[in-house]
């Protein structure tokens, strides 16, 4: 590994999600009273200043907002060339008969040795018809989400971490099951959902030079030696991987492709939000502790800031996003508009009390400020004005909770996500009161 890649890898270890490691770095604001005054850009005003008054107007405005996010934040992704190319690795009973485990290898370019990823799908063995599915990336490999010995171990670059069995940037058998606490596999299956997951490093290694080994290098414009300032960043590449996975799920008759939920934690929660925004086939989007560049409002400068994220993780966003380092107010969008891009589809934002780096209140506020867009559709978003107390889920079409504890994915979070999905997929009677809330009109 080149020396600067090594430094980046070290930085990534230090800043990678995990409550013990992601402390609250010093030198940033964690005091609500010191949040600067700011004005949010209005989702419901066109770039030319005219107001959005109807759902038909919003469809046009939505295209503008999406393009602003592409040009200023996540970058423009090309259309993948070539059709869906899939190799079945295995399909068999697993988890003591609870699940069918299927593993497929999917190419991201038309070159067989170009970037590709392994999709692991567990589906309830007892299912008699197509089931809804949760799709999300994992940080260290499919084999880390469960001790199941049948899960294939990936060969991609991985950030060194002994506790996850990664040695010399390669995953090993020792990592099997090391991240199972974050993945409520049995709970999800027992609730009648399939779980589909991918190691995000298969799609693009998470370091500054990772793009050279990802789809991003295959789609450089002729004559360019690196992505242009408004080209996609790593989050854009990861989002494209999830869309490709959904292409595949649409061909799998055991999955209901109209009920696929995209989920992600932390940087992968930023990714799930961008995926749900840019690919409207996803029925529900879930962002767990996604923070800066995810659900948190950038203009608040609470915890992680735009400058900090662009400095430590220069590859996540497009280069133009650097313009807004210490200059958030000049950005034509803020993250409430990203949430609004989901409308009228349901979206869930979750925070954690101790995860102040991710600005829990800022995450809540982006949901709240997306409410007027949901109201256009006569839907209630979060439907409350203030961040609720700990462990008190709120919201109708925009779900929100702040959980006790740190930057993590806990069974508590999964319970809320499954309840929310059940409610929106009509799998249980609607919770009392939820339909009686009044949409927040502007
Ligand atoms: C760092 C980074 C966050 C990110 C997190 C993670 O803490 O600053 O923006 O969400 O890593 O992905 O674990």
Short mmCIF file of C-alpha atoms and ligand atoms in Angstrom, two decimals:
data_model
loop_
_atom_site.label_atom_id
_atom_site.label_comp_id
_atom_site.label_asym_id
_atom_site.label_seq_id
_atom_site.Cartn_x
_atom_site.Cartn_y
_atom_site.Cartn_z
CA UNK A 1 0.00 0.00 0.00
CA UNK A 2 1.28 3.47 -0.79
CA UNK A 3 2.16 5.57 2.23
CA UNK A 4 -0.63 8.14 1.83
CA UNK A 5 -3.19 5.32 1.48
CA UNK A 6 -1.79 3.97 4.71
CA UNK A 7 -2.37 7.30 6.46
CA UNK A 8 -5.91 7.46 5.15
CA UNK A 9 -6.51 3.90 6.33
CA UNK A 10 -5.34 4.87 9.82
CA UNK A 11 -7.61 7.93 9.77
CA UNK A 12 -10.52 5.73 8.73
CA UNK A 13 -9.87 3.36 11.63
CA UNK A 14 -9.86 6.24 14.04
CA UNK A 15 -13.06 7.67 12.72
CA UNK A 16 -14.98 4.54 11.89
CA UNK A 17 -18.39 4.03 13.51
CA UNK A 18 -18.39 2.21 16.82
CA UNK A 19 -19.43 3.92 19.99
CA UNK A 20 -16.12 3.48 21.72
CA UNK A 21 -14.04 4.84 18.83
CA UNK A 22 -16.20 7.70 17.60
CA UNK A 23 -15.77 9.90 20.57
CA UNK A 24 -16.75 13.52 20.24
CA UNK A 25 -13.66 15.07 18.63
CA UNK A 26 -12.52 18.26 20.32
CA UNK A 27 -12.71 21.68 18.75
CA UNK A 28 -16.28 21.34 17.48
CA UNK A 29 -19.49 22.78 18.78
CA UNK A 30 -21.69 20.60 20.97
CA UNK A 31 -23.62 23.43 22.56
CA UNK A 32 -27.13 24.09 21.23
CA UNK A 33 -26.94 27.73 22.33
CA UNK A 34 -23.91 28.24 20.05
CA UNK A 35 -25.60 27.02 16.89
CA UNK A 36 -25.32 29.95 14.46
CA UNK A 37 -28.42 31.67 13.11
CA UNK A 38 -29.20 30.50 9.61
CA UNK A 39 -31.90 30.38 7.02
CA UNK A 40 -32.68 27.12 5.28
CA UNK A 41 -33.22 27.05 1.53
CA UNK A 42 -36.88 26.47 0.80
CA UNK A 43 -37.73 23.13 -0.82
CA UNK A 44 -40.97 24.63 -2.09
CA UNK A 45 -39.51 27.56 -4.06
CA UNK A 46 -38.23 26.96 -7.58
CA UNK A 47 -34.76 28.18 -8.52
CA UNK A 48 -36.46 31.05 -10.43
CA UNK A 49 -38.23 32.19 -7.23
CA UNK A 50 -41.72 30.96 -8.03
CA UNK A 51 -43.61 28.91 -5.44
CA UNK A 52 -44.41 25.21 -5.57
CA UNK A 53 -48.14 24.88 -5.07
CA UNK A 54 -49.10 21.38 -6.08
CA UNK A 55 -47.88 17.85 -6.40
CA UNK A 56 -47.45 18.47 -10.13
CA UNK A 57 -45.21 21.47 -9.35
CA UNK A 58 -43.23 19.41 -6.86
CA UNK A 59 -42.44 16.81 -9.51
CA UNK A 60 -40.61 19.56 -11.45
CA UNK A 61 -39.06 21.08 -8.35
CA UNK A 62 -37.95 17.63 -7.22
CA UNK A 63 -35.91 17.28 -10.41
CA UNK A 64 -34.23 20.64 -9.67
CA UNK A 65 -33.42 19.69 -6.08
CA UNK A 66 -32.06 16.30 -7.12
CA UNK A 67 -29.80 17.98 -9.68
CA UNK A 68 -28.58 20.47 -7.06
CA UNK A 69 -27.56 17.57 -4.82
CA UNK A 70 -25.79 15.93 -7.76
CA UNK A 71 -23.94 19.10 -8.74
CA UNK A 72 -23.03 20.37 -5.29
CA UNK A 73 -22.87 17.41 -2.91
CA UNK A 74 -22.81 13.77 -4.07
CA UNK A 75 -21.94 14.15 -7.75
CA UNK A 76 -23.42 12.96 -11.02
CA UNK A 77 -23.41 9.21 -11.56
CA UNK A 78 -23.28 7.75 -15.06
CA UNK A 79 -25.74 5.14 -16.23
CA UNK A 80 -24.16 1.72 -15.84
CA UNK A 81 -23.27 0.13 -19.16
CA UNK A 82 -24.26 -3.41 -19.95
CA UNK A 83 -27.06 -5.50 -18.57
CA UNK A 84 -27.31 -7.22 -15.24
CA UNK A 85 -24.60 -9.89 -15.03
CA UNK A 86 -25.07 -12.32 -12.19
CA UNK A 87 -23.45 -15.55 -11.05
CA UNK A 88 -25.23 -17.73 -8.51
CA UNK A 89 -22.73 -18.82 -5.84
CA UNK A 90 -25.07 -20.86 -3.62
CA UNK A 91 -28.63 -21.26 -2.48
CA UNK A 92 -29.42 -23.49 0.48
CA UNK A 93 -31.10 -23.82 3.83
CA UNK A 94 -29.35 -22.05 6.70
CA UNK A 95 -29.72 -20.90 10.30
CA UNK A 96 -31.22 -24.20 11.49
CA UNK A 97 -33.97 -24.11 8.92
CA UNK A 98 -35.09 -20.54 9.64
CA UNK A 99 -33.70 -19.18 6.37
CA UNK A 100 -32.74 -19.85 2.83
CA UNK A 101 -29.31 -18.33 2.24
CA UNK A 102 -28.61 -17.23 -1.30
CA UNK A 103 -25.37 -15.65 -2.49
CA UNK A 104 -24.92 -14.09 -5.89
CA UNK A 105 -22.00 -12.26 -7.51
CA UNK A 106 -23.02 -9.21 -9.53
CA UNK A 107 -20.83 -7.31 -12.00
CA UNK A 108 -20.80 -3.52 -12.05
CA UNK A 109 -19.35 -3.12 -15.53
CA UNK A 110 -19.41 -5.19 -18.68
CA UNK A 111 -15.92 -6.51 -17.84
CA UNK A 112 -16.02 -9.85 -15.99
CA UNK A 113 -12.93 -8.89 -13.97
CA UNK A 114 -14.09 -5.35 -13.31
CA UNK A 115 -15.67 -4.35 -10.00
CA UNK A 116 -18.30 -6.72 -8.71
CA UNK A 117 -19.95 -7.47 -5.41
CA UNK A 118 -21.38 -10.42 -3.56
CA UNK A 119 -24.97 -10.05 -2.44
CA UNK A 120 -25.96 -12.20 0.54
CA UNK A 121 -29.70 -12.75 0.87
CA UNK A 122 -31.40 -14.49 3.76
CA UNK A 123 -35.09 -15.03 3.28
CA UNK A 124 -37.58 -16.68 5.63
CA UNK A 125 -37.68 -20.38 4.73
CA UNK A 126 -41.33 -20.53 5.75
CA UNK A 127 -42.46 -17.81 3.30
CA UNK A 128 -45.22 -18.89 0.94
CA UNK A 129 -45.06 -15.81 -1.26
CA UNK A 130 -42.69 -12.98 -2.18
CA UNK A 131 -41.47 -11.14 0.92
CA UNK A 132 -40.43 -7.54 1.59
CA UNK A 133 -36.68 -7.08 1.92
CA UNK A 134 -34.20 -4.88 3.74
CA UNK A 135 -31.09 -4.06 1.72
CA UNK A 136 -28.02 -2.44 3.22
CA UNK A 137 -24.25 -2.37 3.20
CA UNK A 138 -22.05 -3.73 5.94
CA UNK A 139 -18.65 -2.30 6.97
CA UNK A 140 -16.42 -5.39 7.14
CA UNK A 141 -17.92 -8.14 5.01
CA UNK A 142 -21.01 -10.27 4.68
CA UNK A 143 -19.38 -12.93 6.86
CA UNK A 144 -19.23 -10.49 9.79
CA UNK A 145 -23.00 -10.09 10.11
CA UNK A 146 -23.60 -13.64 11.37
CA UNK A 147 -21.45 -16.61 12.48
CA UNK A 148 -23.14 -18.74 9.76
CA UNK A 149 -20.21 -20.78 8.33
CA UNK A 150 -21.72 -20.75 4.82
CA UNK A 151 -21.19 -17.03 4.16
CA UNK A 152 -18.50 -16.36 1.55
CA UNK A 153 -15.58 -14.23 2.77
CA UNK A 154 -14.79 -11.38 0.38
CA UNK A 155 -11.38 -10.74 -1.20
CA UNK A 156 -11.60 -6.94 -1.39
CA UNK A 157 -9.49 -4.36 0.41
CA UNK A 158 -10.60 -3.94 4.00
CA UNK A 159 -9.48 -1.55 6.68
CA UNK A 160 -7.18 -3.32 9.15
CA UNK A 161 -8.94 -4.26 12.38
CA UNK A 162 -7.95 -7.32 14.38
CA UNK A 163 -11.29 -7.42 16.19
CA UNK A 164 -12.97 -7.90 12.79
CA UNK A 165 -10.36 -10.43 11.63
CA UNK A 166 -8.80 -8.11 9.05
CA UNK A 167 -5.06 -8.63 8.60
CA UNK A 168 -2.94 -6.99 5.87
CA UNK A 169 -6.13 -5.40 4.56
CA UNK A 170 -7.69 -8.80 3.91
CA UNK A 171 -10.69 -10.35 5.63
CA UNK A 172 -10.11 -13.70 7.36
CA UNK A 173 -12.16 -16.44 8.98
CA UNK A 174 -11.50 -14.80 12.38
CA UNK A 175 -13.96 -12.03 11.48
CA UNK A 176 -16.92 -14.34 11.02
CA UNK A 177 -19.82 -13.06 13.13
CA UNK A 178 -17.77 -10.17 14.55
CA UNK A 179 -20.46 -7.60 13.70
CA UNK A 180 -23.51 -9.72 14.51
CA UNK A 181 -24.66 -7.37 17.26
CA UNK A 182 -25.55 -4.80 14.57
CA UNK A 183 -27.62 -7.18 12.46
CA UNK A 184 -30.81 -8.57 13.98
CA UNK A 185 -30.87 -11.36 11.39
CA UNK A 186 -33.21 -13.72 13.23
CA UNK A 187 -35.58 -10.93 14.27
CA UNK A 188 -35.84 -9.68 10.69
CA UNK A 189 -36.52 -13.17 9.32
CA UNK A 190 -39.07 -13.99 12.01
CA UNK A 191 -40.93 -10.80 11.16
CA UNK A 192 -41.27 -12.08 7.61
CA UNK A 193 -38.62 -9.94 5.89
CA UNK A 194 -35.64 -10.94 3.81
CA UNK A 195 -32.28 -9.34 4.59
CA UNK A 196 -29.90 -8.58 1.75
CA UNK A 197 -26.43 -7.20 2.40
CA UNK A 198 -23.22 -6.32 0.58
CA UNK A 199 -19.72 -5.48 1.76
CA UNK A 200 -19.40 -1.83 0.75
CA UNK A 201 -15.68 -2.23 -0.02
CA UNK A 202 -16.59 -4.65 -2.84
CA UNK A 203 -18.15 -1.69 -4.61
CA UNK A 204 -15.49 0.87 -3.69
CA UNK A 205 -12.68 0.59 -1.12
CA UNK A 206 -13.22 3.33 1.44
CA UNK A 207 -10.07 5.40 1.10
CA UNK A 208 -8.89 8.36 -0.92
CA UNK A 209 -7.59 6.26 -3.82
CA UNK A 210 -10.36 3.68 -3.68
CA UNK A 211 -12.00 5.11 -6.80
CA UNK A 212 -9.17 3.65 -8.89
CA UNK A 213 -10.51 0.17 -8.03
CA UNK A 214 -14.17 1.00 -8.37
CA UNK A 215 -16.72 1.71 -11.07
CA UNK A 216 -15.64 5.34 -10.87
CA UNK A 217 -12.45 4.58 -12.76
CA UNK A 218 -14.41 2.75 -15.48
CA UNK A 219 -16.64 5.71 -16.19
CA UNK A 220 -14.11 8.56 -16.38
CA UNK A 221 -14.87 10.93 -19.22
CA UNK A 222 -12.36 10.50 -22.09
CA UNK A 223 -9.12 12.35 -21.45
CA UNK A 224 -9.60 12.64 -17.69
CA UNK A 225 -7.22 11.11 -15.18
CA UNK A 226 -9.49 11.64 -12.19
CA UNK A 227 -13.18 12.38 -11.55
CA UNK A 228 -14.34 15.89 -12.48
CA UNK A 229 -15.50 18.25 -9.66
CA UNK A 230 -19.16 17.43 -10.24
CA UNK A 231 -18.64 13.71 -10.90
CA UNK A 232 -19.75 11.17 -8.33
CA UNK A 233 -17.88 10.55 -5.11
CA UNK A 234 -17.68 7.28 -3.21
CA UNK A 235 -21.17 7.74 -1.74
CA UNK A 236 -22.46 8.04 -5.30
CA UNK A 237 -20.65 4.86 -6.30
CA UNK A 238 -22.01 3.00 -3.27
CA UNK A 239 -25.52 4.23 -4.07
CA UNK A 240 -25.15 2.87 -7.61
CA UNK A 241 -24.19 -0.51 -6.16
CA UNK A 242 -27.41 -0.61 -4.14
CA UNK A 243 -29.44 0.27 -7.22
CA UNK A 244 -27.76 -2.55 -9.10
CA UNK A 245 -28.59 -4.90 -6.21
CA UNK A 246 -32.22 -3.79 -6.51
CA UNK A 247 -32.10 -4.59 -10.24
CA UNK A 248 -31.17 -8.10 -9.19
CA UNK A 249 -33.80 -8.36 -6.41
CA UNK A 250 -36.37 -7.48 -9.05
CA UNK A 251 -35.46 -10.70 -10.85
CA UNK A 252 -35.71 -12.86 -7.72
CA UNK A 253 -39.24 -14.15 -7.48
CA UNK A 254 -39.01 -14.78 -3.74
CA UNK A 255 -38.62 -11.02 -3.11
CA UNK A 256 -41.33 -8.39 -3.47
CA UNK A 257 -39.42 -5.75 -5.45
CA UNK A 258 -42.04 -3.12 -4.64
CA UNK A 259 -41.23 -3.48 -0.94
CA UNK A 260 -37.49 -3.09 -0.75
CA UNK A 261 -36.23 -0.96 2.14
CA UNK A 262 -32.78 0.63 1.85
CA UNK A 263 -30.97 0.82 5.18
CA UNK A 264 -27.61 2.15 6.33
CA UNK A 265 -25.67 3.20 9.41
CA UNK A 266 -23.37 6.22 9.69
CA UNK A 267 -21.49 6.81 6.38
CA UNK A 268 -23.65 4.04 5.01
CA UNK A 269 -26.70 5.91 6.32
CA UNK A 270 -25.59 8.92 4.26
CA UNK A 271 -25.41 6.40 1.43
CA UNK A 272 -28.89 4.96 2.06
CA UNK A 273 -30.37 8.48 2.03
CA UNK A 274 -28.69 9.36 -1.25
CA UNK A 275 -29.77 5.99 -2.67
CA UNK A 276 -33.41 6.47 -1.66
CA UNK A 277 -33.32 10.00 -3.08
CA UNK A 278 -31.75 9.09 -6.39
CA UNK A 279 -33.59 5.82 -6.99
CA UNK A 280 -37.33 6.09 -6.44
CA UNK A 281 -37.83 2.35 -6.74
CA UNK A 282 -36.85 2.00 -3.09
CA UNK A 283 -40.07 1.86 -1.07
CA UNK A 284 -38.64 3.02 2.28
CA UNK A 285 -35.34 4.62 3.27
CA UNK A 286 -33.74 4.21 6.69
CA UNK A 287 -30.88 6.32 7.99
CA UNK A 288 -29.31 5.20 11.24
CA UNK A 289 -27.05 7.81 12.90
CA UNK A 290 -26.06 9.26 9.50
CA UNK A 291 -24.98 12.71 10.74
CA UNK A 292 -23.14 15.25 8.59
CA UNK A 293 -23.74 14.77 4.87
CA UNK A 294 -26.62 12.47 5.86
CA UNK A 295 -29.68 13.54 7.82
CA UNK A 296 -28.07 16.34 9.90
CA UNK A 297 -28.52 19.95 8.79
CA UNK A 298 -25.11 21.25 7.68
CA UNK A 299 -25.92 24.88 8.50
CA UNK A 300 -26.11 24.09 12.22
CA UNK A 301 -22.38 23.29 12.40
CA UNK A 302 -23.10 21.12 15.40
CA UNK A 303 -20.60 18.29 15.88
CA UNK A 304 -19.05 17.27 12.54
CA UNK A 305 -18.87 20.08 9.98
CA UNK A 306 -18.71 20.15 6.20
CA UNK A 307 -15.08 21.25 6.31
CA UNK A 308 -14.10 18.46 8.63
CA UNK A 309 -15.85 15.73 6.65
CA UNK A 310 -14.39 16.97 3.37
CA UNK A 311 -10.92 17.05 4.91
CA UNK A 312 -10.89 13.63 6.57
CA UNK A 313 -12.97 11.86 3.92
CA UNK A 314 -12.15 13.75 0.72
CA UNK A 315 -13.49 10.94 -1.47
CA UNK A 316 -17.07 10.66 -0.15
CA UNK A 317 -18.64 13.69 -1.86
CA UNK A 318 -17.89 15.44 -5.13
CA UNK A 319 -15.08 18.01 -5.17
CA UNK A 320 -17.45 20.91 -5.51
CA UNK A 321 -18.81 20.23 -2.00
CA UNK A 322 -15.51 21.72 -0.73
CA UNK A 323 -16.87 25.13 -1.69
CA UNK A 324 -19.07 24.94 1.36
CA UNK A 325 -16.31 24.34 3.88
CA UNK A 326 -17.05 26.97 6.57
CA UNK A 327 -19.45 28.37 4.02
CA UNK A 328 -22.54 26.21 4.47
CA UNK A 329 -24.96 29.08 3.92
CA UNK A 330 -23.88 29.40 0.30
CA UNK A 331 -24.87 25.84 -0.50
CA UNK A 332 -28.11 25.83 -2.51
CA UNK A 333 -29.36 22.82 -0.54
CA UNK A 334 -29.36 21.54 3.01
CA UNK A 335 -30.14 18.05 4.19
CA UNK A 336 -33.87 18.57 4.88
CA UNK A 337 -34.17 18.74 1.08
CA UNK A 338 -32.55 15.35 0.80
CA UNK A 339 -35.21 13.94 3.12
CA UNK A 340 -37.88 15.74 1.08
CA UNK A 341 -36.67 13.93 -2.04
CA UNK A 342 -38.16 10.74 -0.56
CA UNK A 343 -41.68 12.20 -0.53
CA UNK A 344 -44.24 10.78 -0.59
CA UNK A 345 -42.38 7.57 0.25
CA UNK A 346 -41.74 6.80 3.93
CA UNK A 347 -38.35 7.55 5.44
CA UNK A 348 -37.02 6.85 8.94
CA UNK A 349 -34.29 8.88 10.63
CA UNK A 350 -32.74 7.55 13.83
CA UNK A 351 -30.32 9.25 16.20
CA UNK A 352 -28.52 8.17 19.34
CA UNK A 353 -28.26 10.25 22.49
CA UNK A 354 -24.48 10.05 22.90
CA UNK A 355 -23.77 10.41 19.19
CA UNK A 356 -23.45 14.17 19.36
CA UNK A 357 -20.88 14.14 16.54
CA UNK A 358 -23.83 13.29 14.26
CA UNK A 359 -26.00 16.09 15.73
CA UNK A 360 -29.16 14.25 16.83
CA UNK A 361 -31.27 17.40 16.91
CA UNK A 362 -30.02 18.40 13.45
CA UNK A 363 -31.07 14.95 12.21
CA UNK A 364 -34.53 15.46 13.70
CA UNK A 365 -34.83 18.95 12.22
CA UNK A 366 -34.14 17.83 8.69
CA UNK A 367 -37.12 15.51 9.03
CA UNK A 368 -39.27 18.25 10.49
CA UNK A 369 -38.31 20.69 7.70
CA UNK A 370 -39.24 18.08 5.12
CA UNK A 371 -42.80 17.99 6.48
CA UNK A 372 -44.20 20.72 4.14
CA UNK A 373 -43.28 18.62 1.12
CA UNK A 374 -45.13 15.63 2.57
CA UNK A 375 -48.06 17.92 3.31
CA UNK A 376 -48.38 18.62 -0.42
CA UNK A 377 -49.21 14.94 -0.72
CA UNK A 378 -51.58 15.23 2.27
CA UNK A 379 -49.22 13.20 4.35
CA UNK A 380 -47.89 13.77 7.82
CA UNK A 381 -44.11 13.63 8.06
CA UNK A 382 -42.69 13.67 11.59
CA UNK A 383 -45.71 15.68 12.70
CA UNK A 384 -44.14 17.08 15.89
CA UNK A 385 -42.25 20.33 16.40
CA UNK A 386 -39.66 19.31 18.94
CA UNK A 387 -37.26 16.46 19.12
CA UNK A 388 -38.99 13.76 21.22
CA UNK A 389 -37.55 12.35 24.45
CA UNK A 390 -35.29 9.32 24.51
CA UNK A 391 -36.68 6.08 23.10
CA UNK A 392 -39.97 7.66 22.04
CA UNK A 393 -40.48 7.02 18.34
CA UNK A 394 -42.61 9.62 16.58
CA UNK A 395 -43.85 10.37 13.11
CA UNK A 396 -46.09 9.03 10.45
CA UNK A 397 -44.49 9.05 6.99
CA UNK A 398 -41.18 10.33 8.42
CA UNK A 399 -40.27 8.20 11.41
CA UNK A 400 -37.82 9.47 14.01
CA UNK A 401 -36.35 8.34 17.31
CA UNK A 402 -33.38 9.16 19.47
CA UNK A 403 -32.23 6.05 21.26
CA UNK A 404 -30.39 5.85 24.56
CA UNK A 405 -26.70 5.06 24.01
CA UNK A 406 -24.09 5.67 21.36
CA UNK A 407 -23.27 5.49 17.66
CA UNK A 408 -24.45 1.95 16.95
CA UNK A 409 -27.20 -0.18 15.47
CA UNK A 410 -29.15 -1.89 18.24
CA UNK A 411 -32.04 -4.33 18.33
CA UNK A 412 -34.14 -1.39 19.54
CA UNK A 413 -33.48 0.39 16.24
CA UNK A 414 -34.42 -2.70 14.21
CA UNK A 415 -37.68 -3.09 16.16
CA UNK A 416 -38.69 0.45 15.25
CA UNK A 417 -37.73 -0.02 11.59
CA UNK A 418 -39.73 -3.23 11.30
CA UNK A 419 -42.76 -1.67 13.01
CA UNK A 420 -42.53 1.29 10.66
CA UNK A 421 -42.19 -0.90 7.56
CA UNK A 422 -45.04 -3.16 8.72
CA UNK A 423 -47.26 -0.14 9.12
CA UNK A 424 -46.44 1.29 5.69
CA UNK A 425 -46.61 -2.05 3.95
CA UNK A 426 -50.01 -2.67 5.55
CA UNK A 427 -48.72 -5.70 7.39
CA UNK A 428 -50.37 -4.70 10.69
CA UNK A 429 -53.27 -2.44 11.55
CA UNK A 430 -52.20 1.22 11.49
CA UNK A 431 -51.09 2.46 14.87
CA UNK A 432 -53.83 4.41 16.60
CA UNK A 433 -53.63 8.10 15.96
CA UNK A 434 -51.16 8.00 13.11
CA UNK A 435 -53.72 8.80 10.44
CA UNK A 436 -55.39 11.48 12.55
CA UNK A 437 -52.35 13.75 12.54
CA UNK A 438 -52.70 16.89 10.43
CA UNK A 439 -50.21 17.56 7.63
CA UNK A 440 -47.94 20.55 8.25
CA UNK A 441 -48.81 23.07 5.55
CA UNK A 442 -46.53 26.01 4.93
C1 LIG B 1 -16.78 9.28 11.11
C2 LIG B 1 -17.31 10.36 10.24
C3 LIG B 1 -18.83 10.32 10.16
C4 LIG B 1 -19.28 8.94 9.78
C5 LIG B 1 -18.67 7.90 10.68
C6 LIG B 1 -18.93 6.45 10.26
O1 LIG B 1 -17.14 9.49 12.44
O2 LIG B 1 -16.85 11.58 10.75
O3 LIG B 1 -19.30 11.25 9.22
O4 LIG B 1 -20.69 8.86 9.82
O5 LIG B 1 -17.27 8.03 10.68
O6 LIG B 1 -19.27 6.19 9.13
O7 LIG B 1 -18.74 5.58 11.08
#
